[in-house]
Amino acid sequence: MSQSNTSPAVSIEQLCHHYGQRKALIDVSFDIPTGTFLALLGPNGAGKTTLFSLLTRLLRPSSGSIRVFGADLARSPGAALARMGVVFQQPTLDLDLTLRQNLAYHGAIQGLSPKQVKRRSQAELERFGLWARCDERVRDLNGGHRRRVEIARALLHEPDLLLLDEASAGLDLESRTHLYQHVRNLCRDEGKTVLWTTHLVEELDANELAVLLRRGRVKGQGELSALAAAQGHGDANALVLSLSEPAP
Ligand code: ATP
C-alpha cells in the first residue's frame, strides 16, 4: 500500500546523465507526490526516455539520486523496483501468446503463484474490459487494446507506482483518450502514483501536474495551466510548443 501522502513516491535530486560528451540530463530535481498523476512533458530529445531508463535502472546516473518510497534506487534497487509497474515505449507483449499467457509469464517472473496469477489476471483484465478476450492472441487486438494489456500486466504484482513511457504513442485520439482516462482512474480510485511521459499535451487536462523538460533541464513544474500563465503563454499547447523552439 502507499505510504503517507506527506512523503513523495519518487524523489529525484540533482540527477545528471551523460552519453559520452553528450549531456542528456542536467541537474534534474523533482518529486512525485504519493497518489498523484504527474506528466513528464518535453519535445523529442528532451531527455524523457533517459530519465525513464534511470528510474527503471536500465541506466545508472552519472550523478545524483533517485528515491522510490524512501528506498535509494542505487543502494536498495530490489525494494525500489518491487514497488514499480513499468510500461515501456516499445511494446513488449508476445503477439503469438494469448492475453492470459502473456500475463501468466510476467506473473511467474514476478514470483506470483499460479493461483495469484489467475486471480490478478482476471481482476486486471476485467478492469480494462478485456477479460472476455483473455484467450485470444494479442496479435488479434488493436493497438489501444494491446496497450491496455501492457498496463494490466504492469499492475499484476500490485505496484504503488506506475511508470509509462509514451504509452499513447501511435494510437488514435479515441484510444489515447481512453487509455489516459483508465490511468487517471488508477490514481483517483486506488491512490496509485503515476508518471506519464509524453510529448502530446493535448491528451492532458489543464489542471494536470507536470514537469517540463527541455534539452535535459527542468523548465518548470506545477499545474499545466498555471505553468502556461507563469511563462506568458495563453494555454498549455502554446507552452509545450515553446519548448520545441530553438534555444535563444
Ligand atoms: P524522444 O521523445 O525522441 O524519445 P526523449 O525526450 O525521450 O526524446 P532521450 O531519448 O532521452 O529524449 O534523448 C536525450 C538526448 O540524449 C538526445 O540528445 C539524444 O540524442 C541523446 N541520446 C539518447 N540516447 C543516447 C545514446 N544511447 N547515446 C548517445 N546519445 C543518446
XYZ file of N, CA and C in Angstrom, residues 40-227:
564
model
N 5.282 13.941 -17.428
C 6.631 14.404 -17.784
C 6.561 14.781 -19.255
N 6.631 16.082 -19.511
C 6.377 16.614 -20.852
C 7.627 17.203 -21.457
N 7.869 16.890 -22.685
C 9.006 17.515 -23.350
C 9.065 17.058 -24.791
N 9.654 17.874 -25.670
C 9.749 17.501 -27.089
C 10.765 16.376 -27.285
N 10.876 15.895 -28.506
C 11.867 14.862 -28.824
C 13.245 15.342 -28.394
N 13.979 14.427 -27.775
C 15.351 14.766 -27.377
C 15.463 15.491 -26.045
N 14.328 15.721 -25.373
C 14.362 16.470 -24.106
C 15.054 15.689 -22.990
N 15.029 14.356 -23.100
C 15.653 13.529 -22.060
C 14.660 12.646 -21.315
N 13.427 12.551 -21.830
C 12.384 11.797 -21.133
C 12.742 10.317 -21.013
N 13.131 9.724 -22.134
C 13.437 8.292 -22.110
C 14.680 8.011 -21.272
N 15.628 8.929 -21.295
C 16.813 8.768 -20.454
C 16.403 8.754 -18.984
N 15.553 9.677 -18.611
C 15.087 9.729 -17.222
C 14.323 8.453 -16.874
N 13.483 8.013 -17.794
C 12.715 6.784 -17.589
C 13.666 5.588 -17.407
N 14.721 5.552 -18.201
C 15.686 4.446 -18.105
C 16.442 4.488 -16.781
N 16.671 5.686 -16.264
C 17.332 5.800 -14.953
C 16.376 5.345 -13.846
N 15.099 5.719 -13.986
C 14.108 5.327 -12.972
C 13.925 3.818 -12.908
N 14.019 3.170 -14.066
C 13.803 1.721 -14.106
C 15.119 0.944 -14.039
N 16.206 1.669 -13.856
C 17.547 1.120 -13.647
C 18.134 0.411 -14.866
N 17.637 0.771 -16.034
C 18.274 0.282 -17.256
C 19.585 1.017 -17.452
N 19.640 2.246 -16.916
C 20.871 3.053 -16.944
C 21.215 3.471 -15.524
N 22.498 3.746 -15.287
C 22.935 4.291 -13.997
C 23.262 5.765 -14.199
N 22.867 6.647 -13.273
C 23.133 8.078 -13.465
C 24.606 8.415 -13.370
N 25.000 9.490 -14.049
C 26.372 9.993 -13.907
C 26.540 10.572 -12.510
N 25.496 11.232 -11.990
C 25.491 11.715 -10.604
C 24.048 12.000 -10.202
N 23.852 12.227 -8.902
C 22.508 12.493 -8.395
C 21.859 11.234 -7.864
N 20.647 11.390 -7.348
C 19.997 10.231 -6.713
C 18.507 10.162 -7.027
N 17.988 8.930 -6.909
C 16.550 8.680 -7.060
C 16.119 7.852 -5.861
N 15.070 8.312 -5.178
C 14.495 7.517 -4.095
C 13.069 7.155 -4.481
N 12.698 5.894 -4.230
C 11.347 5.415 -4.529
C 10.731 4.946 -3.223
N 9.679 5.638 -2.777
C 9.080 5.380 -1.466
C 10.179 5.281 -0.400
N 11.122 6.170 -0.480
C 12.176 6.260 0.537
C 13.375 5.370 0.278
N 13.247 4.390 -0.635
C 14.376 3.477 -0.896
C 15.279 4.072 -1.970
N 16.565 4.129 -1.666
C 17.524 4.647 -2.640
C 17.692 3.612 -3.764
N 17.444 4.056 -4.993
C 17.455 3.124 -6.126
C 18.828 2.493 -6.333
N 19.881 3.232 -6.012
C 21.235 2.684 -6.205
C 21.590 1.692 -5.098
N 21.167 1.994 -3.866
C 21.574 1.150 -2.733
C 20.605 0.009 -2.474
N 19.314 0.232 -2.720
C 18.298 -0.805 -2.453
C 17.421 -0.997 -3.680
N 18.014 -1.421 -4.805
C 17.222 -1.493 -6.043
C 16.040 -2.460 -5.945
N 16.224 -3.574 -5.240
C 15.147 -4.561 -5.148
C 13.912 -3.966 -4.502
N 14.115 -3.263 -3.389
C 12.987 -2.670 -2.649
C 12.295 -1.614 -3.501
N 13.094 -0.826 -4.234
C 12.514 0.247 -5.052
C 11.768 -0.329 -6.259
N 12.384 -1.269 -6.948
C 11.788 -1.804 -8.180
C 10.528 -2.621 -7.898
N 10.466 -3.251 -6.723
C 9.295 -4.067 -6.382
C 8.026 -3.224 -6.284
N 8.197 -1.925 -6.036
C 7.016 -1.054 -5.898
C 6.561 -0.477 -7.238
N 7.308 -0.787 -8.321
C 7.031 -0.176 -9.634
C 6.375 -1.139 -10.614
N 5.445 -0.606 -11.397
C 4.983 -1.286 -12.599
C 5.421 -0.422 -13.773
N 5.889 -1.054 -14.841
C 6.506 -0.278 -15.923
C 5.891 -0.630 -17.278
N 5.579 0.410 -18.056
C 5.166 0.217 -19.454
C 6.152 0.988 -20.319
N 6.948 0.263 -21.079
C 7.981 0.893 -21.902
C 7.391 1.446 -23.191
N 8.166 2.319 -23.824
C 7.712 2.955 -25.072
C 7.478 1.903 -26.157
N 8.410 0.965 -26.274
C 8.253 -0.087 -27.286
C 7.416 -1.227 -26.704
N 6.363 -1.639 -27.417
C 5.529 -2.727 -26.895
C 6.351 -4.002 -26.676
N 6.053 -4.729 -25.605
C 6.854 -5.914 -25.287
C 5.994 -7.160 -25.079
N 4.743 -7.126 -25.551
C 3.921 -8.328 -25.442
C 4.340 -9.344 -26.501
N 4.163 -10.617 -26.191
C 4.378 -11.657 -27.204
C 3.090 -11.791 -28.011
N 3.156 -11.410 -29.275
C 1.948 -11.330 -30.105
C 1.298 -12.683 -30.328
N 2.092 -13.763 -30.262
C 1.535 -15.092 -30.547
C 1.019 -15.811 -29.310
N 1.184 -15.193 -28.141
C 0.584 -15.750 -26.929
C -0.756 -15.072 -26.680
N -1.616 -15.742 -25.932
C -2.893 -15.125 -25.575
C -2.647 -14.069 -24.495
N -3.694 -13.266 -24.231
C -3.593 -12.248 -23.182
C -3.240 -12.930 -21.860
N -3.967 -14.027 -21.585
C -3.783 -14.743 -20.332
C -2.348 -15.292 -20.214
N -1.844 -15.826 -21.325
C -0.482 -16.392 -21.296
C 0.572 -15.303 -21.088
N 0.371 -14.143 -21.728
C 1.314 -13.046 -21.533
C 1.377 -12.643 -20.060
N 0.212 -12.544 -19.434
C 0.178 -12.139 -18.029
C 0.760 -13.230 -17.123
N 0.479 -14.489 -17.463
C 0.990 -15.600 -16.638
C 2.511 -15.623 -16.654
N 3.075 -15.400 -17.823
C 4.537 -15.401 -17.960
C 5.147 -14.302 -17.089
N 4.565 -13.114 -17.176
C 5.068 -11.984 -16.401
C 4.877 -12.242 -14.896
N 3.725 -12.787 -14.532
C 3.445 -13.065 -13.117
C 4.452 -14.042 -12.535
N 4.816 -15.057 -13.323
C 5.791 -16.048 -12.849
C 7.137 -15.371 -12.606
N 7.516 -14.460 -13.515
C 8.785 -13.734 -13.338
C 8.736 -12.880 -12.065
N 7.565 -12.355 -11.764
C 7.405 -11.515 -10.566
C 7.326 -12.347 -9.289
N 7.301 -13.687 -9.437
C 7.264 -14.554 -8.260
C 5.864 -14.824 -7.734
N 4.836 -14.545 -8.547
C 3.464 -14.831 -8.108
C 3.164 -16.314 -8.301
N 2.341 -16.885 -7.414
C 1.941 -18.290 -7.561
C 0.912 -18.391 -8.689
N 0.720 -19.601 -9.261
C -0.290 -19.745 -10.319
C -1.669 -19.272 -9.877
N -1.988 -19.504 -8.610
C -3.296 -19.068 -8.099
C -3.391 -17.537 -8.075
N -2.316 -16.919 -7.606
C -2.290 -15.437 -7.591
C -2.370 -14.893 -9.008
N -1.622 -15.512 -9.924
C -1.615 -15.056 -11.318
C -3.035 -15.101 -11.880
N -3.737 -16.183 -11.594
C -5.091 -16.350 -12.129
C -6.012 -15.252 -11.581
N -5.952 -15.066 -10.274
C -6.821 -14.078 -9.626
C -6.485 -12.665 -10.110
N -5.210 -12.333 -10.145
C -4.797 -10.980 -10.504
C -5.023 -10.719 -12.012
N -4.798 -11.738 -12.845
C -5.016 -11.548 -14.291
C -6.480 -11.222 -14.551
N -7.349 -11.979 -13.916
C -8.779 -11.733 -14.121
C -9.154 -10.327 -13.644
N -8.666 -9.967 -12.462
C -9.009 -8.643 -11.904
C -8.550 -7.528 -12.838
N -7.319 -7.632 -13.335
C -6.793 -6.537 -14.171
C -7.424 -6.513 -15.562
N -7.637 -7.704 -16.149
C -8.253 -7.715 -17.485
C -9.707 -7.262 -17.406
N -10.367 -7.573 -16.304
C -11.746 -7.084 -16.128
C -11.753 -5.568 -16.015
N -10.797 -5.055 -15.279
C -10.704 -3.601 -15.094
C -10.604 -2.883 -16.439
N -9.867 -3.501 -17.366
C -9.650 -2.860 -18.669
C -10.623 -3.370 -19.742
N -11.665 -4.081 -19.289
C -12.707 -4.527 -20.213
C -12.227 -5.568 -21.209
N -11.244 -6.389 -20.818
C -10.675 -7.350 -21.768
C -10.728 -8.802 -21.278
N -11.408 -9.055 -20.182
C -11.421 -10.424 -19.649
C -12.082 -11.382 -20.644
N -13.128 -10.906 -21.325
C -13.844 -11.771 -22.279
C -12.924 -12.214 -23.417
N -11.824 -11.504 -23.617
C -10.921 -11.818 -24.737
C -9.619 -12.473 -24.255
N -9.619 -12.956 -23.007
C -8.363 -13.409 -22.389
C -7.711 -14.578 -23.129
N -8.491 -15.347 -23.897
C -7.888 -16.483 -24.598
C -7.616 -16.193 -26.075
N -7.729 -14.923 -26.451
C -7.357 -14.537 -27.822
C -5.874 -14.192 -27.870
N -5.293 -14.333 -29.045
C -3.890 -13.938 -29.203
C -3.786 -12.412 -29.230
N -2.718 -11.898 -28.662
C -2.522 -10.449 -28.636
C -2.520 -9.882 -30.055
N -2.014 -10.669 -31.001
C -1.957 -10.236 -32.407
C -3.323 -9.783 -32.923
N -4.394 -10.349 -32.357
C -5.735 -10.045 -32.851
C -6.356 -8.800 -32.212
N -5.629 -8.154 -31.301
C -6.143 -6.933 -30.662
C -5.673 -5.697 -31.422
N -6.451 -4.601 -31.315
C -5.969 -3.344 -31.898
C -4.933 -2.713 -30.966
N -4.293 -1.637 -31.439
C -3.186 -1.026 -30.695
C -3.588 -0.542 -29.307
N -4.783 0.059 -29.219
C -5.244 0.582 -27.931
C -5.436 -0.536 -26.919
N -6.012 -1.642 -27.392
C -6.250 -2.781 -26.502
C -4.933 -3.438 -26.085
N -3.983 -3.488 -27.006
C -2.668 -4.052 -26.651
C -2.034 -3.235 -25.527
N -2.165 -1.915 -25.625
C -1.593 -1.056 -24.583
C -2.275 -1.321 -23.244
N -3.598 -1.546 -23.293
C -4.310 -1.835 -22.044
C -3.790 -3.126 -21.421
N -3.503 -4.120 -22.268
C -2.977 -5.392 -21.736
C -1.612 -5.144 -21.084
N -0.820 -4.268 -21.706
C 0.503 -3.981 -21.116
C 0.361 -3.318 -19.751
N -0.644 -2.459 -19.620
C -0.842 -1.804 -18.326
C -1.371 -2.824 -17.310
N -2.296 -3.685 -17.762
C -2.799 -4.750 -16.868
C -1.631 -5.601 -16.375
N -0.732 -5.911 -17.283
C 0.434 -6.727 -16.918
C 1.326 -5.995 -15.905
N 1.507 -4.701 -16.131
C 2.358 -3.919 -15.221
C 1.754 -3.828 -13.824
N 0.418 -3.989 -13.738
C -0.255 -3.858 -12.447
C -0.426 -5.193 -11.721
N 0.017 -6.275 -12.370
C -0.247 -7.621 -11.857
C 0.253 -7.816 -10.421
N 1.444 -7.298 -10.125
C 2.012 -7.500 -8.785
C 1.618 -6.377 -7.821
N 0.585 -5.625 -8.190
C 0.008 -4.560 -7.364
C 1.035 -3.517 -6.918
N 1.738 -2.933 -7.889
C 2.698 -1.885 -7.546
C 1.979 -0.606 -7.114
N 2.657 0.215 -6.327
C 2.087 1.500 -5.905
C 2.409 2.598 -6.911
N 3.429 2.355 -7.720
C 3.909 3.370 -8.666
C 3.879 2.787 -10.074
N 3.237 3.514 -10.987
C 3.162 3.068 -12.382
C 3.899 4.076 -13.255
N 4.860 3.565 -14.028
C 5.651 4.428 -14.915
C 5.303 4.076 -16.354
N 4.916 5.081 -17.143
C 4.550 4.828 -18.545
C 5.332 5.766 -19.451
N 6.070 5.193 -20.387
C 6.869 5.998 -21.313
C 6.158 6.086 -22.659
N 5.575 7.241 -22.943
C 4.870 7.470 -24.224
C 3.916 6.323 -24.534
N 3.118 5.937 -23.532
C 2.232 4.780 -23.685
C 1.186 4.991 -24.760
N 0.877 6.252 -25.058
C -0.182 6.518 -26.025
C 0.357 6.744 -27.434
N 1.680 6.659 -27.600
C 2.273 6.928 -28.920
C 1.718 5.972 -29.966
N 1.372 6.514 -31.101
C 0.914 5.682 -32.214
C -0.561 5.310 -32.153
N -1.260 5.709 -31.098
C -2.687 5.369 -31.008
C -3.539 6.503 -31.571
N -4.760 6.154 -32.014
C -5.652 7.216 -32.479
C -6.200 7.976 -31.266
N -6.856 9.103 -31.563
C -7.278 10.004 -30.484
C -8.189 9.300 -29.480
N -9.131 8.490 -30.003
C -10.087 7.821 -29.114
C -9.363 6.855 -28.178
N -8.446 6.055 -28.729
C -7.700 5.094 -27.900
C -6.834 5.824 -26.885
N -6.242 6.937 -27.311
C -5.387 7.709 -26.395
C -6.213 8.235 -25.233
N -7.398 8.768 -25.567
C -8.258 9.341 -24.525
C -8.683 8.269 -23.539
N -9.058 7.097 -24.060
C -9.474 6.005 -23.171
C -8.343 5.587 -22.256
N -7.171 5.442 -22.841
C -6.011 4.991 -22.072
C -5.712 5.978 -20.943
N -5.712 7.238 -21.313
C -5.438 8.300 -20.344
C -6.467 8.245 -19.210
N -7.744 8.058 -19.556
C -8.786 8.006 -18.529
C -8.607 6.799 -17.615
N -8.253 5.649 -18.211
C -8.025 4.448 -17.399
C -6.921 4.691 -16.376
N -5.859 5.293 -16.839
C -4.709 5.507 -15.953
C -5.036 6.572 -14.913
N -5.756 7.595 -15.349
C -6.195 8.656 -14.426
C -7.030 8.051 -13.292
N -7.907 7.085 -13.659
C -8.767 6.455 -12.656
C -7.969 5.655 -11.624
N -6.822 5.132 -12.043
C -5.984 4.370 -11.105
C -5.523 5.263 -9.952
N -5.267 6.514 -10.260
C -4.873 7.471 -9.210
C -6.087 7.812 -8.357
N -7.158 8.180 -9.047
C -8.336 8.671 -8.331
C -8.952 7.590 -7.445
N -9.084 6.374 -7.971
C -9.827 5.335 -7.250
C -8.946 4.491 -6.342
N -7.655 4.368 -6.673
C -6.825 3.436 -5.912
C -5.579 4.068 -5.312
N -5.432 5.346 -5.526
C -4.290 6.026 -4.911
C -2.941 5.646 -5.500
N -2.952 5.088 -6.723
C -1.663 4.784 -7.357
C -0.965 6.093 -7.730
N 0.340 6.047 -7.737
C 1.133 7.175 -8.217
C 1.523 6.868 -9.653
N 1.361 7.854 -10.535
C 1.620 7.597 -11.959
C 2.555 8.652 -12.544
N 3.566 8.187 -13.256
C 4.382 9.091 -14.082
C 4.047 8.785 -15.534
N 3.500 9.788 -16.206
C 3.007 9.628 -17.593
C 3.896 10.481 -18.497
N 4.764 9.827 -19.215
C 5.709 10.543 -20.073
C 5.108 10.742 -21.457
N 5.148 11.966 -21.945
C 4.532 12.236 -23.243
C 5.085 13.515 -23.873
N 4.893 13.644 -25.198
C 5.143 14.941 -25.820
C 3.832 15.518 -26.354
N 2.710 14.844 -26.009
C 1.401 15.256 -26.523
C 0.590 15.927 -25.422
N 0.677 17.239 -25.366
C -0.002 17.965 -24.296
C -1.516 17.890 -24.440
N -1.995 17.691 -25.674
C -3.443 17.728 -25.880
C -4.172 16.575 -25.197
N -3.443 15.538 -24.776
C -4.134 14.439 -24.102
C -4.264 14.691 -22.594
N -3.706 15.806 -22.122
C -3.723 16.093 -20.684
C -4.765 17.150 -20.346
N -5.254 17.107 -19.094
C -6.141 18.166 -18.614
C -5.292 19.361 -18.181
N -5.911 20.550 -18.266
C -5.168 21.782 -17.947
C -4.730 21.821 -16.482
N -5.459 21.104 -15.608
C -5.102 21.149 -14.183
C -4.146 20.023 -13.779
N -3.604 19.327 -14.799
C -2.672 18.218 -14.530
C -1.347 18.742 -13.982
N -0.767 17.970 -13.062
C 0.578 18.315 -12.593
C 1.582 17.869 -13.645
N 2.537 18.727 -13.938
C 3.509 18.376 -14.989
C 4.903 18.862 -14.626
N 5.876 18.133 -15.142
C 7.258 18.598 -15.124
C 7.644 18.795 -16.583
N 8.148 19.977 -16.904
C 8.539 20.282 -18.286
C 10.031 20.075 -18.439
N 10.379 19.312 -19.445
C 11.788 19.013 -19.684
C 12.169 19.571 -21.049
N 13.310 20.230 -21.095
C 13.788 20.723 -22.393
C 15.303 20.638 -22.390
N 15.835 19.976 -23.412
C 17.285 19.825 -23.542
C 17.939 19.380 -22.241
N 17.273 18.430 -21.565
C 17.863 17.819 -20.372
C 17.663 18.571 -19.083
N 17.004 19.748 -19.153
C 16.802 20.531 -17.921
C 15.324 20.682 -17.622
N 15.008 20.787 -16.318
C 13.628 21.059 -15.919
C 13.348 22.532 -16.186
N 12.290 22.789 -16.989
C 11.942 24.165 -17.351
C 10.696 24.648 -16.622
N 10.210 23.876 -15.693
C 9.042 24.290 -14.919
C 8.353 23.085 -14.357
N 7.694 23.254 -13.226
C 6.889 22.169 -12.667
C 5.721 22.771 -11.919
N 4.578 22.086 -12.005
C 3.364 22.576 -11.353
C 2.163 22.243 -12.219
N 1.039 22.919 -11.949
C -0.166 22.679 -12.739
C 0.030 23.266 -14.141
N -0.388 22.502 -15.143
C -0.133 22.914 -16.532
C -0.626 24.327 -16.846
N -1.880 24.606 -16.459
C -2.429 25.929 -16.798
C -1.655 27.031 -16.076
N -1.254 26.773 -14.833
C -0.501 27.775 -14.072
C 0.886 27.964 -14.686
N 1.480 26.867 -15.154
C 2.800 26.956 -15.790
C 2.724 27.802 -17.055
